[in-house]
mmCIF file of C-alpha atoms in Angstrom:
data_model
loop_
_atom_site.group_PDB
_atom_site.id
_atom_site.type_symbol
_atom_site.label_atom_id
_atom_site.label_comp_id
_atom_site.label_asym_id
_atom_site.label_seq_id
_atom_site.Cartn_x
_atom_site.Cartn_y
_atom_site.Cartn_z
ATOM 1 C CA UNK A 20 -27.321 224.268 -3.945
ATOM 2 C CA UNK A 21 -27.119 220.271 -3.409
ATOM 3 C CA UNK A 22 -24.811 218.694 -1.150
ATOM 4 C CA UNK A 23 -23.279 217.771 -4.304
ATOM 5 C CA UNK A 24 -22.374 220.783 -5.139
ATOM 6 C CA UNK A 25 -18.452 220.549 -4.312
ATOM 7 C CA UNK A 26 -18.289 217.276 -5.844
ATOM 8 C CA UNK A 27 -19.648 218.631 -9.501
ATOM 9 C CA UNK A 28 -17.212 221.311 -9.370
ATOM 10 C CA UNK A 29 -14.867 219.133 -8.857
ATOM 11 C CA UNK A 30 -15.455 217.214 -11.569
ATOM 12 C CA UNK A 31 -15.743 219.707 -14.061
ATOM 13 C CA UNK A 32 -12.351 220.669 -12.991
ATOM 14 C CA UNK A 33 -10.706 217.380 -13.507
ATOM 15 C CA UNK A 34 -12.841 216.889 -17.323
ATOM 16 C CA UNK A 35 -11.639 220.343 -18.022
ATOM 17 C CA UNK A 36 -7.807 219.171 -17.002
ATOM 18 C CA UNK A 37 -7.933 216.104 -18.612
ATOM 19 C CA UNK A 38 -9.433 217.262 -22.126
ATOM 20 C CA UNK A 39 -6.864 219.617 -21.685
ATOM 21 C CA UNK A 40 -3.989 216.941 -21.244
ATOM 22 C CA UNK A 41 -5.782 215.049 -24.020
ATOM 23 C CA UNK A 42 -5.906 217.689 -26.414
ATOM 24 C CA UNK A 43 -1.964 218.375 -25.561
ATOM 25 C CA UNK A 44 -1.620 214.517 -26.158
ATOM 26 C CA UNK A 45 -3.623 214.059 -29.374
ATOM 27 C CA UNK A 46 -3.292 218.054 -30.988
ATOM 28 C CA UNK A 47 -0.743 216.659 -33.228
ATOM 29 C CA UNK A 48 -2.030 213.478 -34.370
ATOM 30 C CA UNK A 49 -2.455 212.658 -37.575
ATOM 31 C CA UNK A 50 -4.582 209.862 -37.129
ATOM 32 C CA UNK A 51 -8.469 211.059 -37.725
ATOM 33 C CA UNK A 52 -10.061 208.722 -35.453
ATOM 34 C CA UNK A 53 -8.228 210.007 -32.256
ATOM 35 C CA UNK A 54 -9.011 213.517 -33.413
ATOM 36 C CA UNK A 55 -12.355 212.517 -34.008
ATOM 37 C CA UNK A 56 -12.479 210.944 -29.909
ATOM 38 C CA UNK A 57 -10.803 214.250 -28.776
ATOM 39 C CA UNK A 58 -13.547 216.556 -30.546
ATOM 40 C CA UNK A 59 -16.015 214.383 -28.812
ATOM 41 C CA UNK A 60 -14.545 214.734 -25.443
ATOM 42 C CA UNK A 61 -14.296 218.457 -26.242
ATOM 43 C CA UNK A 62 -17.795 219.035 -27.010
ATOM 44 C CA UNK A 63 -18.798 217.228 -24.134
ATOM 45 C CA UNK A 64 -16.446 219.302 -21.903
ATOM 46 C CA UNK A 65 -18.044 222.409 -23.478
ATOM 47 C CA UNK A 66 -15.647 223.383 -25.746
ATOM 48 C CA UNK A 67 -16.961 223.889 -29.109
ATOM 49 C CA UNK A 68 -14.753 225.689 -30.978
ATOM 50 C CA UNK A 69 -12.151 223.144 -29.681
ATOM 51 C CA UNK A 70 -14.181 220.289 -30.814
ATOM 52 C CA UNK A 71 -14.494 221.789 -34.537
ATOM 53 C CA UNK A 72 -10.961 222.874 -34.730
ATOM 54 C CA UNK A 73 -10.322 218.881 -34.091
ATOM 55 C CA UNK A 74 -13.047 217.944 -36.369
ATOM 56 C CA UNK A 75 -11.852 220.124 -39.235
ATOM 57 C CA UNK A 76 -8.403 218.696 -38.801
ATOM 58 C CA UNK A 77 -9.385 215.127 -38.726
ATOM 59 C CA UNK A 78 -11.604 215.503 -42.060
ATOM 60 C CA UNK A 79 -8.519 217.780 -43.376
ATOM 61 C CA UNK A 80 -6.408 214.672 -42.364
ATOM 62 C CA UNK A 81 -8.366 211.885 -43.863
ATOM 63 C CA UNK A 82 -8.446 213.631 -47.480
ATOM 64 C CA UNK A 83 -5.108 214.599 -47.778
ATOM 65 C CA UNK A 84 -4.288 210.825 -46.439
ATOM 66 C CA UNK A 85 -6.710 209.629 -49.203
ATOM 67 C CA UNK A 86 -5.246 207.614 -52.407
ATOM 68 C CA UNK A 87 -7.368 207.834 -55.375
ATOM 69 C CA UNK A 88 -8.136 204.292 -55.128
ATOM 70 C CA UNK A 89 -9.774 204.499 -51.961
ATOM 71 C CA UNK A 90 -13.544 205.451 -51.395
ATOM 72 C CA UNK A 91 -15.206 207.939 -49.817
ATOM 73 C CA UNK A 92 -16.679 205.773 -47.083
ATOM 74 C CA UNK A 93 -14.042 206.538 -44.339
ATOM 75 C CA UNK A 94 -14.913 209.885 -44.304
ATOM 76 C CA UNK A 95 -18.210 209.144 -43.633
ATOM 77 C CA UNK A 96 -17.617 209.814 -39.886
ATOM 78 C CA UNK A 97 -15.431 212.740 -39.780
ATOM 79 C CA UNK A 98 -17.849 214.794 -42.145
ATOM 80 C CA UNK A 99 -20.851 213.156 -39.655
ATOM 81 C CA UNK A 100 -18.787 214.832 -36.933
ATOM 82 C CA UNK A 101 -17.750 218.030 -38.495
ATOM 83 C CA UNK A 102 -21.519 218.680 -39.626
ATOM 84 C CA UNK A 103 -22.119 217.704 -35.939
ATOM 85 C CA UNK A 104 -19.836 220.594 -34.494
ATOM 86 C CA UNK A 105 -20.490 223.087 -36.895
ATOM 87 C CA UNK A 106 -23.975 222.823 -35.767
ATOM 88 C CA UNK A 107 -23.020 223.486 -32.049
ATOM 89 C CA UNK A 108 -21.406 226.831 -33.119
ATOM 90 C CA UNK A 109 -24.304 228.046 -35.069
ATOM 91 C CA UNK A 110 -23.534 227.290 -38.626
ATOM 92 C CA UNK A 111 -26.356 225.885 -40.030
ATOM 93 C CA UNK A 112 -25.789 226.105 -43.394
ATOM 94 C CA UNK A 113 -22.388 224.875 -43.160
ATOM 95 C CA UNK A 114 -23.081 221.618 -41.164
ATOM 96 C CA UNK A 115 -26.251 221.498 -43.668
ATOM 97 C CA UNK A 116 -23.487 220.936 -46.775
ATOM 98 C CA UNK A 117 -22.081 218.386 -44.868
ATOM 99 C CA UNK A 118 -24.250 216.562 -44.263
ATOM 100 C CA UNK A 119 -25.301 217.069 -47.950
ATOM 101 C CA UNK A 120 -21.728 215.453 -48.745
ATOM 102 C CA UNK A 121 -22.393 212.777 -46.227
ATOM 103 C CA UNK A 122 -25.164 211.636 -48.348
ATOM 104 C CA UNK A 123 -23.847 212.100 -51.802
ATOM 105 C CA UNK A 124 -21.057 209.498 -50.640
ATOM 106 C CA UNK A 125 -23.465 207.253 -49.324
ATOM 107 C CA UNK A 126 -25.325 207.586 -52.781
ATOM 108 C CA UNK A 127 -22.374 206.959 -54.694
ATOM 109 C CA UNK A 128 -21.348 203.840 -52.269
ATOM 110 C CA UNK A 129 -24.946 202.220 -52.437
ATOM 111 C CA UNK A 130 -24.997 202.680 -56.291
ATOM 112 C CA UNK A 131 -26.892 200.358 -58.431
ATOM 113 C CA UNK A 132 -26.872 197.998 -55.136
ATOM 114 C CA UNK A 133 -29.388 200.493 -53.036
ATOM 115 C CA UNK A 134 -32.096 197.912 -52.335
ATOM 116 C CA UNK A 135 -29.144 195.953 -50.558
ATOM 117 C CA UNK A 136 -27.212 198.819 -49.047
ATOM 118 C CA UNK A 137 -29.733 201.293 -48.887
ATOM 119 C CA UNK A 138 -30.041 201.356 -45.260
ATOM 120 C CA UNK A 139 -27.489 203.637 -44.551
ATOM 121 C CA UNK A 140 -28.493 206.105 -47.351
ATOM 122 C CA UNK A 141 -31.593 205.788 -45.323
ATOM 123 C CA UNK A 142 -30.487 206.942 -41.852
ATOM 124 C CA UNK A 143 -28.209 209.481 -43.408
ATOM 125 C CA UNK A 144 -31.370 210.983 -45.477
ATOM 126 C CA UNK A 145 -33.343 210.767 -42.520
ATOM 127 C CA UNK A 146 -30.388 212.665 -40.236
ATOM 128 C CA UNK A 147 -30.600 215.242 -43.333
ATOM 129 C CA UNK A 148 -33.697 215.903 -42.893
ATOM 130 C CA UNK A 149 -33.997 216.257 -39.506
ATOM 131 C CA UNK A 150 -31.342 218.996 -39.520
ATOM 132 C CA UNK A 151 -32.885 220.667 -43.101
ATOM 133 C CA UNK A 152 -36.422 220.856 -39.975
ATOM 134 C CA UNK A 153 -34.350 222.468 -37.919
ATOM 135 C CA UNK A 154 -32.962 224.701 -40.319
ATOM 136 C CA UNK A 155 -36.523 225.510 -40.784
ATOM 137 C CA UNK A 156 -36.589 224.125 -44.299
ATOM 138 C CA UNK A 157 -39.685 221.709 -43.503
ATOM 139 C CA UNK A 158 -40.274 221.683 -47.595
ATOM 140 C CA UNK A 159 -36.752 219.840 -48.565
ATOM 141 C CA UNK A 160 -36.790 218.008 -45.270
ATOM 142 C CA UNK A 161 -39.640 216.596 -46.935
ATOM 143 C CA UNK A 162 -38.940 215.599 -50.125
ATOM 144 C CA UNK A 163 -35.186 214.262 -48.349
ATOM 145 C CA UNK A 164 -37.770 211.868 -46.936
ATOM 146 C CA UNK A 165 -39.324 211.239 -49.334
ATOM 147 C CA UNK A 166 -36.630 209.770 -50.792
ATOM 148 C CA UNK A 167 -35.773 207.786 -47.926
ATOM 149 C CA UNK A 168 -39.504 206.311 -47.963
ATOM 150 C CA UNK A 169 -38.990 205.195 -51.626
ATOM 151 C CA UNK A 170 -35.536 203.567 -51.391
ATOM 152 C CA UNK A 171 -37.110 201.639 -48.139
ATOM 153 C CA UNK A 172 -40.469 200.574 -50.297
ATOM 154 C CA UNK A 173 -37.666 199.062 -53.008
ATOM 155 C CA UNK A 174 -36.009 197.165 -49.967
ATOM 156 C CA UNK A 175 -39.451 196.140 -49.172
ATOM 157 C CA UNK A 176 -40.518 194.806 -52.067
ATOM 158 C CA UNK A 177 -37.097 192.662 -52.637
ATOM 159 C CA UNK A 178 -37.465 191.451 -49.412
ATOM 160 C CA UNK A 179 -40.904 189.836 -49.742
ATOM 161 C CA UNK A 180 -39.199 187.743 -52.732
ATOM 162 C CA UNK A 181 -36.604 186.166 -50.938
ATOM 163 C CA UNK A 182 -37.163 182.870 -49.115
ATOM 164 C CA UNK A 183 -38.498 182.447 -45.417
ATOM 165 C CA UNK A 184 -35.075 181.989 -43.921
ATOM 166 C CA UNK A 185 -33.726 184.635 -45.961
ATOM 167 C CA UNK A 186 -36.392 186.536 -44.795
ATOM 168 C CA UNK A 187 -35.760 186.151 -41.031
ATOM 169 C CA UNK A 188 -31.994 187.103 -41.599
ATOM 170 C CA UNK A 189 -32.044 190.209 -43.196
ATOM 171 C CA UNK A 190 -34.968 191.267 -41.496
ATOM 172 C CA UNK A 191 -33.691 193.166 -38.637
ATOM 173 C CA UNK A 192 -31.762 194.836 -40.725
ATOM 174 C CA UNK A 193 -34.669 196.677 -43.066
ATOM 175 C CA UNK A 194 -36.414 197.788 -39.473
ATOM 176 C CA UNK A 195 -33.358 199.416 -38.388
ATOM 177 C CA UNK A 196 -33.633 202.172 -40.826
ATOM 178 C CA UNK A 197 -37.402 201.920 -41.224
ATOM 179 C CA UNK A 198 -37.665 202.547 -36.893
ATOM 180 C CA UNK A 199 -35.060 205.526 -37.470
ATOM 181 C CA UNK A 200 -37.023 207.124 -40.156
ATOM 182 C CA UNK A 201 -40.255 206.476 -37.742
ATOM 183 C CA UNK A 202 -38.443 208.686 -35.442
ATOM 184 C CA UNK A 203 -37.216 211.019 -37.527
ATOM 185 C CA UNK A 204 -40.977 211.977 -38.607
ATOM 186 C CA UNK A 205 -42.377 211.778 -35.170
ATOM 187 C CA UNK A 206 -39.824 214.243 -33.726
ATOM 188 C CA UNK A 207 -40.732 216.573 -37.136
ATOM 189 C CA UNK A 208 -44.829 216.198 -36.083
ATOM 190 C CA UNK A 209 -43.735 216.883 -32.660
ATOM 191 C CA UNK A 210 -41.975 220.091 -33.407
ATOM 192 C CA UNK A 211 -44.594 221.199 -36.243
ATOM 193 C CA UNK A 212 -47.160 220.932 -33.230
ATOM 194 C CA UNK A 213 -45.271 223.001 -31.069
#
């Protein structure tokens, strides 16, 4: 044991009091993005099936709250979320429709303006796939990414049209789903190898 021992116990004491106080505080919200926070704070504090009870509610919340005007794209985070917790508790297949949804709204959202918007679809495809790996689906993971690759070669090929200065400011933003897809197929390599 450290010399820190005391102090850690301690801590974990006051995080387990105050998630507790929190949850007592936020349990009947009906707002999704505090019960989003307090599923966050949960599953930090250890409590899982806390933090998909909360993350459940909030994506319960946000599409009863939903007019039929209104798109899909703020529920974009409570389904990232609920995927995210029912993967803590061992559902695989259940976060693995999620984040199946997750995409299909970020498909319909993109549209016919995916060279544009595509990033997102991106990352979320990439995210997809990396759980599909870990599933142990390496054979959809792939063709997920696949995907992914061919929306990002359209973006590619748009953005070598535009002008210089053009160029320079929308450049940042094709990398940022181009260095998460890197990443995304590295850590897949890495765990094929292992």
């Amino acid at each position: 044991r450290s010399t820190l021992f005391p102090y850690t116990t301690l801590f974990r004491s006051w995080l387990t009091v105050a998630v507790a106080a929190l949850v007592r505080v936020l349990e009947t919200s009906r707002e999704p993005m505090n019960l989003l926070g307090l599923s966050t704070h949960l599953a930090d504090a250890g409590d899982r099936v806390g933090a998909l009870e909360m993350a459940r509610k909030a994506v319960r919340i946000h599409r009863e709250s939903a007019d039929e005007d209104s798109t899909d794209q703020g529920l974009i985070l409570p389904l990232a979320n609920l995927a995210s917790r029912l993967w803590d508790v061992g559902d695989h297949a259940g976060a693995l429709n999620v984040e199946r949804e997750v995409v299909g709204i970020h498909r319909r959202l993109t549209g016919e303006f995916r060279v544009f918007f595509g990033s997102h679809l991106v990352v979320s495809l990439a995210g997809w796939s990396a759980r599909l790996v870990e599933a142990g689906n390496s054979a959809q993971a792939v063709e997920v990414l696949r995907e992914a690759v061919g929306i990002h070669r359209e973006t590619i090929e748009v953005y070598r049209g535009l002008s210089a200065e053009l160029r320079r400011a929308f450049g940042p933003f094709l990398a940022m789903p181009l260095s998460a897809l890197a990443t995304q197929l590295a850590e897949q390599i890495g765990r094929a190898h292992v």
